[in-house]
Amino acid sequence: MGNLYLIIGKDDFLVTEAAKKIFAGKSGLEIIDSLNSTNEELQLKDIAQAKESFLTPPFFDPEKVTYWRNVRFLTGGKGEDGEEGKEGKEKGEGRAPSAAVKAALEDFATTLASMSLPENQYFIISAPSLLMTSKFAKALSQVAEFIVFETPKGQQAARQAVVRAIDRAKGLGLEFAPGAADLFVTIVGDDTRSIYNELEKLVVLKLGQSKVIKQEEINSITSPGAGVEPVVWQVTDAINKRDLAKAVSKIREFEGDSGFSVMMTIVLERCFRQLVEAKSAKEAGTWDEFAKNLNPWAAKNLEMDLANWTLLELRTARKRMMDLREKVVTSSSLDPSAITIEVVRALRGARSARGRARR
């Protein structure tokens, strides 16, 4: 199919490594990065630059490689039925392009499909996702090589990430203690680059020490990776366990941040919503179906944490947090301490189910 490539995937590390394999050892590399091209003007500028590079053969170098990466505005294309592609809505990879950008993309695709690159010229496009029924994708389907990294979800994503972490740790001379790899992925996430970066940090910190990575080291050393919100892990874990002192302490660490009240009420409402759904599934006997989309380690711990709560307590806490979130959105004068007060009210409540069971 010539020297035209489309690399599609949300894992930046895997996408970048695939691109490197194509241009490794070749000279004349030109990179066009659209990561920050979030408006029509910048997107049109990038398309024009990419088109100019494609139409300009190598002159002074023996080879030429154009790598147009992070083209996030491909993801929001519309299918033949006019509906926005599902890929464009997931995780905010990009919005549907404007009419002008869409027209420019389709025009560029026509140019790419109608011309053959010389043997010493390569053109690579990478994007987090691409609607395969879009005119852009259809135009290139016969002339470009597509390299697509599927995005696993739920337990499949967690299992793959754990295997990747274990393999990388072995390559660095480390090994995980039992259960530590699951905890590591729960905190860091399933992004490959984040997994590798955090493991390399552990290598440095464990110089001269045991090569076994323990759970307590992960809790104290590792940081959330790409796409993992630190607040979610630090605050909601304490709430799940009904640890009042830790929950209040972690919330107060963020009180001075810009947009604290809006962000925190969203996080807390989402936390109680998941607890309500989990507790309902547990009581209805549908836990396995509910848990299949969770990280296995996280699902196991969540199941244990449910013993701390009754369904009524959780529903009441969620309703109060929804009401508080509404107040935050509509009132700029709300005291941030109101959030802490509601958390205290929810976590104190009646004694936990686990506590009552012991009596």
GROMACS .gro file of C-alpha atoms in nm:
model
  359
    1MET     CA    1   0.000   0.000   0.000
    2GLY     CA    2   0.296   0.233  -0.029
    3ASN     CA    3   0.436   0.442   0.252
    4LEU     CA    4   0.115   0.583   0.402
    5TYR     CA    5   0.020   0.476   0.755
    6LEU     CA    6  -0.267   0.545   0.997
    7ILE     CA    7  -0.205   0.446   1.361
    8ILE     CA    8  -0.518   0.448   1.575
    9GLY     CA    9  -0.516   0.396   1.951
   10LYS     CA   10  -0.566   0.569   2.286
   11ASP     CA   11  -0.249   0.431   2.447
   12ASP     CA   12   0.008   0.696   2.357
   13PHE     CA   13   0.304   0.469   2.433
   14LEU     CA   14   0.189   0.190   2.201
   15VAL     CA   15   0.106   0.439   1.925
   16THR     CA   16   0.442   0.614   1.954
   17GLU     CA   17   0.633   0.284   1.952
   18ALA     CA   18   0.448   0.175   1.637
   19ALA     CA   19   0.542   0.503   1.467
   20LYS     CA   20   0.906   0.468   1.574
   21LYS     CA   21   0.924   0.125   1.410
   22ILE     CA   22   0.821   0.286   1.082
   23PHE     CA   23   1.065   0.577   1.082
   24ALA     CA   24   1.351   0.413   1.276
   25GLY     CA   25   1.681   0.468   1.096
   26LYS     CA   26   1.529   0.704   0.843
   27SER     CA   27   1.639   1.065   0.800
   28GLY     CA   28   1.443   1.383   0.734
   29LEU     CA   29   1.182   1.342   1.008
   30GLU     CA   30   0.923   1.621   1.023
   31ILE     CA   31   0.672   1.618   1.311
   32ILE     CA   32   0.339   1.797   1.311
   33ASP     CA   33   0.176   1.772   1.654
   34SER     CA   34  -0.195   1.851   1.684
   35LEU     CA   35  -0.224   1.778   2.056
   36ASN     CA   36  -0.310   2.139   2.140
   37SER     CA   37  -0.505   2.217   1.823
   38THR     CA   38  -0.842   2.253   1.988
   39ASN     CA   39  -1.009   2.513   1.768
   40GLU     CA   40  -1.094   2.546   1.402
   41GLU     CA   41  -0.815   2.790   1.319
   42LEU     CA   42  -0.538   2.569   1.458
   43GLN     CA   43  -0.687   2.253   1.309
   44LEU     CA   44  -0.709   2.404   0.962
   45LYS     CA   45  -0.351   2.527   0.998
   46ASP     CA   46  -0.233   2.175   1.087
   47ILE     CA   47  -0.419   2.022   0.793
   48ALA     CA   48  -0.261   2.273   0.557
   49GLN     CA   49   0.085   2.205   0.700
   50ALA     CA   50   0.035   1.828   0.671
   51LYS     CA   51  -0.084   1.863   0.313
   52GLU     CA   52   0.212   2.083   0.221
   53SER     CA   53   0.453   1.832   0.373
   54PHE     CA   54   0.288   1.544   0.186
   55LEU     CA   55   0.315   1.729  -0.146
   56THR     CA   56   0.680   1.823  -0.089
   57PRO     CA   57   0.918   1.539  -0.178
   58PRO     CA   58   1.261   1.505  -0.016
   59PHE     CA   59   1.523   1.732  -0.174
   60PHE     CA   60   1.837   1.736   0.037
   61ASP     CA   61   1.778   1.426   0.251
   62PRO     CA   62   1.786   1.073   0.112
   63GLU     CA   63   1.446   1.015   0.279
   64LYS     CA   64   1.159   1.213   0.422
   65VAL     CA   65   0.918   1.111   0.698
   66THR     CA   66   0.619   1.322   0.802
   67TYR     CA   67   0.466   1.221   1.133
   68TRP     CA   68   0.133   1.397   1.193
   69ARG     CA   69   0.041   1.291   1.545
   70ASN     CA   70  -0.233   1.343   1.804
   71VAL     CA   71  -0.493   1.429   1.541
   72ARG     CA   72  -0.772   1.423   1.795
   73PHE     CA   73  -1.020   1.600   1.569
   74LEU     CA   74  -1.049   1.290   1.350
   75THR     CA   75  -1.243   1.115   1.626
   76GLY     CA   76  -1.560   1.323   1.613
   77GLY     CA   77  -1.636   1.261   1.249
   78LYS     CA   78  -1.990   1.177   1.145
   79GLY     CA   79  -2.096   0.856   0.977
   80GLU     CA   80  -2.306   0.823   0.668
   81ASP     CA   81  -2.620   0.846   0.882
   82GLY     CA   82  -2.515   1.187   1.010
   83GLU     CA   83  -2.477   1.069   1.369
   84GLU     CA   84  -2.163   1.155   1.559
   85GLY     CA   85  -1.937   0.854   1.598
   86LYS     CA   86  -1.929   0.685   1.937
   87GLU     CA   87  -1.549   0.698   1.928
   88GLY     CA   88  -1.556   1.074   1.929
   89LYS     CA   89  -1.747   1.088   2.255
   90GLU     CA   90  -1.536   0.856   2.468
   91LYS     CA   91  -1.311   1.010   2.732
   92GLY     CA   92  -1.302   1.345   2.557
   93GLU     CA   93  -1.064   1.247   2.279
   94GLY     CA   94  -1.209   1.520   2.065
   95ARG     CA   95  -1.525   1.690   1.952
   96ALA     CA   96  -1.683   1.656   1.613
   97PRO     CA   97  -1.489   1.878   1.372
   98SER     CA   98  -1.646   2.194   1.239
   99ALA     CA   99  -1.787   2.189   0.888
  100ALA     CA  100  -1.476   2.368   0.757
  101VAL     CA  101  -1.238   2.125   0.929
  102LYS     CA  102  -1.439   1.824   0.813
  103ALA     CA  103  -1.432   1.950   0.454
  104ALA     CA  104  -1.057   2.012   0.474
  105LEU     CA  105  -0.997   1.662   0.613
  106GLU     CA  106  -1.203   1.502   0.337
  107ASP     CA  107  -1.022   1.708   0.072
  108PHE     CA  108  -0.685   1.603   0.217
  109ALA     CA  109  -0.794   1.237   0.224
  110THR     CA  110  -0.881   1.263  -0.144
  111THR     CA  111  -0.534   1.403  -0.214
  112LEU     CA  112  -0.368   1.125  -0.011
  113ALA     CA  113  -0.567   0.859  -0.194
  114SER     CA  114  -0.503   0.997  -0.542
  115MET     CA  115  -0.126   1.028  -0.524
  116SER     CA  116   0.146   0.770  -0.468
  117LEU     CA  117   0.441   0.856  -0.249
  118PRO     CA  118   0.790   0.798  -0.387
  119GLU     CA  119   0.983   0.510  -0.232
  120ASN     CA  120   1.190   0.742  -0.013
  121GLN     CA  121   0.897   0.934   0.137
  122TYR     CA  122   0.675   0.824   0.428
  123PHE     CA  123   0.362   0.977   0.577
  124ILE     CA  124   0.226   0.871   0.918
  125ILE     CA  125  -0.096   0.989   1.087
  126SER     CA  126  -0.184   0.895   1.446
  127ALA     CA  127  -0.509   0.958   1.633
  128PRO     CA  128  -0.674   0.820   1.947
  129SER     CA  129  -0.967   0.694   1.742
  130LEU     CA  130  -1.122   0.718   1.399
  131LEU     CA  131  -1.476   0.656   1.285
  132MET     CA  132  -1.424   0.387   1.022
  133THR     CA  133  -1.743   0.480   0.840
  134SER     CA  134  -1.628   0.839   0.791
  135LYS     CA  135  -1.535   0.961   0.444
  136PHE     CA  136  -1.180   1.022   0.564
  137ALA     CA  137  -1.135   0.658   0.667
  138LYS     CA  138  -1.309   0.519   0.359
  139ALA     CA  139  -1.092   0.726   0.125
  140LEU     CA  140  -0.774   0.589   0.281
  141SER     CA  141  -0.884   0.230   0.336
  142GLN     CA  142  -0.741   0.113   0.002
  143VAL     CA  143  -0.417   0.311   0.000
  144ALA     CA  144  -0.297   0.325   0.362
  145GLU     CA  145  -0.184   0.065   0.613
  146PHE     CA  146  -0.402   0.083   0.923
  147ILE     CA  147  -0.246  -0.009   1.259
  148VAL     CA  148  -0.524  -0.020   1.518
  149PHE     CA  149  -0.481  -0.074   1.891
  150GLU     CA  150  -0.814  -0.180   2.035
  151THR     CA  151  -0.911  -0.031   2.368
  152PRO     CA  152  -0.994  -0.304   2.623
  153LYS     CA  153  -1.238  -0.218   2.899
  154GLY     CA  154  -1.312  -0.321   3.254
  155GLN     CA  155  -1.148  -0.641   3.374
  156GLN     CA  156  -0.989  -0.711   3.036
  157ALA     CA  157  -0.806  -0.376   3.047
  158ALA     CA  158  -0.698  -0.436   3.406
  159ARG     CA  159  -0.571  -0.788   3.333
  160GLN     CA  160  -0.368  -0.670   3.035
  161ALA     CA  161  -0.224  -0.382   3.237
  162VAL     CA  162  -0.127  -0.616   3.523
  163VAL     CA  163   0.050  -0.852   3.281
  164ARG     CA  164   0.227  -0.556   3.122
  165ALA     CA  165   0.337  -0.427   3.464
  166ILE     CA  166   0.463  -0.770   3.577
  167ASP     CA  167   0.658  -0.821   3.254
  168ARG     CA  168   0.811  -0.474   3.268
  169ALA     CA  169   0.904  -0.518   3.635
  170LYS     CA  170   1.085  -0.842   3.551
  171GLY     CA  171   1.273  -0.664   3.275
  172LEU     CA  172   1.388  -0.407   3.531
  173GLY     CA  173   1.495  -0.671   3.781
  174LEU     CA  174   1.194  -0.629   4.011
  175GLU     CA  175   0.899  -0.846   4.109
  176PHE     CA  176   0.565  -0.775   4.271
  177ALA     CA  177   0.465  -0.922   4.604
  178PRO     CA  178   0.133  -1.115   4.596
  179GLY     CA  179  -0.151  -0.874   4.517
  180ALA     CA  180   0.085  -0.580   4.466
  181ALA     CA  181   0.058  -0.574   4.086
  182ASP     CA  182  -0.322  -0.537   4.106
  183LEU     CA  183  -0.287  -0.251   4.354
  184PHE     CA  184  -0.022  -0.089   4.134
  185VAL     CA  185  -0.251  -0.089   3.828
  186THR     CA  186  -0.547   0.033   4.034
  187ILE     CA  187  -0.347   0.342   4.136
  188VAL     CA  188  -0.145   0.404   3.819
  189GLY     CA  189  -0.409   0.304   3.563
  190ASP     CA  190  -0.372   0.103   3.244
  191ASP     CA  191  -0.178   0.360   3.040
  192THR     CA  192   0.145   0.189   2.930
  193ARG     CA  193   0.366   0.496   2.954
  194SER     CA  194   0.245   0.566   3.308
  195ILE     CA  195   0.308   0.204   3.410
  196TYR     CA  196   0.663   0.216   3.274
  197ASN     CA  197   0.738   0.556   3.428
  198GLU     CA  198   0.619   0.453   3.774
  199LEU     CA  199   0.816   0.127   3.760
  200GLU     CA  200   1.132   0.314   3.662
  201LYS     CA  201   1.075   0.540   3.963
  202LEU     CA  202   1.053   0.232   4.184
  203VAL     CA  203   1.381   0.100   4.041
  204VAL     CA  204   1.561   0.415   4.153
  205LEU     CA  205   1.397   0.424   4.496
  206LYS     CA  206   1.473   0.055   4.562
  207LEU     CA  207   1.845   0.067   4.476
  208GLY     CA  208   2.032  -0.148   4.726
  209GLN     CA  209   1.707  -0.280   4.873
  210SER     CA  210   1.490  -0.585   4.819
  211LYS     CA  211   1.375  -0.629   4.460
  212VAL     CA  212   1.025  -0.723   4.575
  213ILE     CA  213   0.768  -0.445   4.534
  214LYS     CA  214   0.538  -0.445   4.836
  215GLN     CA  215   0.189  -0.300   4.866
  216GLU     CA  216   0.292  -0.044   5.129
  217GLU     CA  217   0.565   0.087   4.894
  218ILE     CA  218   0.312   0.127   4.615
  219ASN     CA  219   0.077   0.321   4.842
  220SER     CA  220   0.353   0.560   4.950
  221ILE     CA  221   0.551   0.597   4.627
  222THR     CA  222   0.343   0.553   4.313
  223SER     CA  223   0.131   0.828   4.159
  224PRO     CA  224  -0.184   0.814   3.946
  225GLY     CA  225  -0.106   0.790   3.575
  226ALA     CA  226  -0.261   0.948   3.268
  227GLY     CA  227  -0.639   0.971   3.294
  228VAL     CA  228  -0.646   0.876   3.663
  229GLU     CA  229  -0.777   1.152   3.888
  230PRO     CA  230  -0.571   1.166   4.211
  231VAL     CA  231  -0.865   1.285   4.417
  232VAL     CA  232  -1.073   0.983   4.319
  233TRP     CA  233  -0.823   0.740   4.464
  234GLN     CA  234  -0.727   0.933   4.776
  235VAL     CA  235  -1.070   1.047   4.887
  236THR     CA  236  -1.310   0.781   4.766
  237ASP     CA  237  -1.101   0.494   4.902
  238ALA     CA  238  -1.137   0.644   5.251
  239ILE     CA  239  -1.512   0.692   5.200
  240ASN     CA  240  -1.558   0.334   5.078
  241LYS     CA  241  -1.387   0.214   5.396
  242ARG     CA  242  -1.585   0.463   5.605
  243ASP     CA  243  -1.261   0.603   5.744
  244LEU     CA  244  -1.377   0.945   5.860
  245ALA     CA  245  -1.041   1.083   5.974
  246LYS     CA  246  -0.865   0.990   5.648
  247ALA     CA  247  -1.150   1.114   5.428
  248VAL     CA  248  -1.159   1.455   5.595
  249SER     CA  249  -0.780   1.482   5.588
  250LYS     CA  250  -0.759   1.405   5.216
  251ILE     CA  251  -1.044   1.641   5.127
  252ARG     CA  252  -0.879   1.928   5.315
  253GLU     CA  253  -0.559   1.880   5.114
  254PHE     CA  254  -0.749   2.011   4.811
  255GLU     CA  255  -0.954   2.291   4.970
  256GLY     CA  256  -0.727   2.567   4.836
  257ASP     CA  257  -0.739   2.444   4.477
  258SER     CA  258  -0.923   2.643   4.211
  259GLY     CA  259  -1.270   2.502   4.150
  260PHE     CA  260  -1.243   2.283   4.461
  261SER     CA  261  -1.614   2.285   4.551
  262VAL     CA  262  -1.739   2.190   4.205
  263MET     CA  263  -1.475   1.925   4.153
  264MET     CA  264  -1.510   1.766   4.497
  265THR     CA  265  -1.890   1.750   4.495
  266ILE     CA  266  -1.877   1.578   4.155
  267VAL     CA  267  -1.621   1.328   4.284
  268LEU     CA  268  -1.819   1.256   4.601
  269GLU     CA  269  -2.156   1.222   4.427
  270ARG     CA  270  -1.999   0.980   4.179
  271CYS     CA  271  -1.846   0.784   4.468
  272PHE     CA  272  -2.177   0.742   4.651
  273ARG     CA  273  -2.351   0.661   4.322
  274GLN     CA  274  -2.111   0.373   4.260
  275LEU     CA  275  -2.155   0.251   4.617
  276VAL     CA  276  -2.534   0.257   4.576
  277GLU     CA  277  -2.509   0.062   4.249
  278ALA     CA  278  -2.263  -0.186   4.400
  279LYS     CA  279  -2.468  -0.242   4.716
  280SER     CA  280  -2.786  -0.283   4.511
  281ALA     CA  281  -2.615  -0.540   4.289
  282LYS     CA  282  -2.484  -0.725   4.592
  283GLU     CA  283  -2.824  -0.745   4.754
  284ALA     CA  284  -2.994  -0.838   4.427
  285GLY     CA  285  -2.750  -1.122   4.357
  286THR     CA  286  -2.612  -0.958   4.041
  287TRP     CA  287  -2.267  -0.872   4.178
  288ASP     CA  288  -2.074  -1.073   3.917
  289GLU     CA  289  -2.243  -0.884   3.635
  290PHE     CA  290  -2.175  -0.549   3.804
  291ALA     CA  291  -1.811  -0.629   3.884
  292LYS     CA  292  -1.709  -0.751   3.539
  293ASN     CA  293  -1.632  -0.393   3.426
  294LEU     CA  294  -1.410  -0.320   3.728
  295ASN     CA  295  -1.046  -0.387   3.797
  296PRO     CA  296  -1.047  -0.728   3.975
  297TRP     CA  297  -0.846  -0.597   4.270
  298ALA     CA  298  -1.068  -0.291   4.302
  299ALA     CA  299  -1.382  -0.507   4.274
  300LYS     CA  300  -1.261  -0.735   4.554
  301ASN     CA  301  -1.192  -0.442   4.785
  302LEU     CA  302  -1.517  -0.268   4.695
  303GLU     CA  303  -1.711  -0.584   4.776
  304MET     CA  304  -1.545  -0.595   5.119
  305ASP     CA  305  -1.610  -0.224   5.177
  306LEU     CA  306  -1.983  -0.266   5.115
  307ALA     CA  307  -2.012  -0.429   5.458
  308ASN     CA  308  -1.950  -0.083   5.605
  309TRP     CA  309  -2.275   0.053   5.464
  310THR     CA  310  -2.646  -0.009   5.443
  311LEU     CA  311  -2.824   0.067   5.118
  312LEU     CA  312  -3.041   0.328   5.290
  313GLU     CA  313  -2.735   0.507   5.427
  314LEU     CA  314  -2.578   0.518   5.082
  315ARG     CA  315  -2.891   0.641   4.909
  316THR     CA  316  -2.934   0.913   5.172
  317ALA     CA  317  -2.569   1.021   5.141
  318ARG     CA  318  -2.590   1.034   4.763
  319LYS     CA  319  -2.911   1.241   4.771
  320ARG     CA  320  -2.754   1.491   5.012
  321MET     CA  321  -2.441   1.512   4.797
  322MET     CA  322  -2.651   1.571   4.483
  323ASP     CA  323  -2.829   1.854   4.662
  324LEU     CA  324  -2.498   2.002   4.774
  325ARG     CA  325  -2.357   1.982   4.422
  326GLU     CA  326  -2.660   2.173   4.296
  327LYS     CA  327  -2.598   2.444   4.557
  328VAL     CA  328  -2.232   2.467   4.459
  329VAL     CA  329  -2.320   2.516   4.093
  330THR     CA  330  -2.584   2.782   4.161
  331SER     CA  331  -2.413   2.970   4.446
  332SER     CA  332  -2.069   3.129   4.437
  333SER     CA  333  -2.077   3.206   4.810
  334LEU     CA  334  -2.106   2.850   4.947
  335ASP     CA  335  -1.854   2.782   5.223
  336PRO     CA  336  -1.625   2.494   5.114
  337SER     CA  337  -1.647   2.355   5.467
  338ALA     CA  338  -2.005   2.255   5.385
  339ILE     CA  339  -1.859   1.967   5.184
  340THR     CA  340  -1.660   1.838   5.482
  341ILE     CA  341  -1.969   1.871   5.703
  342GLU     CA  342  -2.172   1.653   5.465
  343VAL     CA  343  -1.895   1.392   5.451
  344VAL     CA  344  -1.881   1.382   5.831
  345ARG     CA  345  -2.260   1.349   5.845
  346ALA     CA  346  -2.254   1.060   5.595
  347LEU     CA  347  -1.963   0.869   5.743
  348ARG     CA  348  -2.070   0.903   6.105
  349GLY     CA  349  -2.434   0.817   6.051
  350ALA     CA  350  -2.543   0.502   6.228
  351ARG     CA  351  -2.280   0.243   6.310
  352SER     CA  352  -2.154   0.059   6.005
  353ALA     CA  353  -2.306  -0.275   5.912
  354ARG     CA  354  -1.975  -0.436   5.996
  355GLY     CA  355  -1.971  -0.272   6.337
  356ARG     CA  356  -2.326  -0.385   6.415
  357ALA     CA  357  -2.239  -0.738   6.306
  358ARG     CA  358  -1.966  -0.758   6.569
  359ARG     CA  359  -2.202  -0.668   6.854
   0.00000   0.00000   0.00000
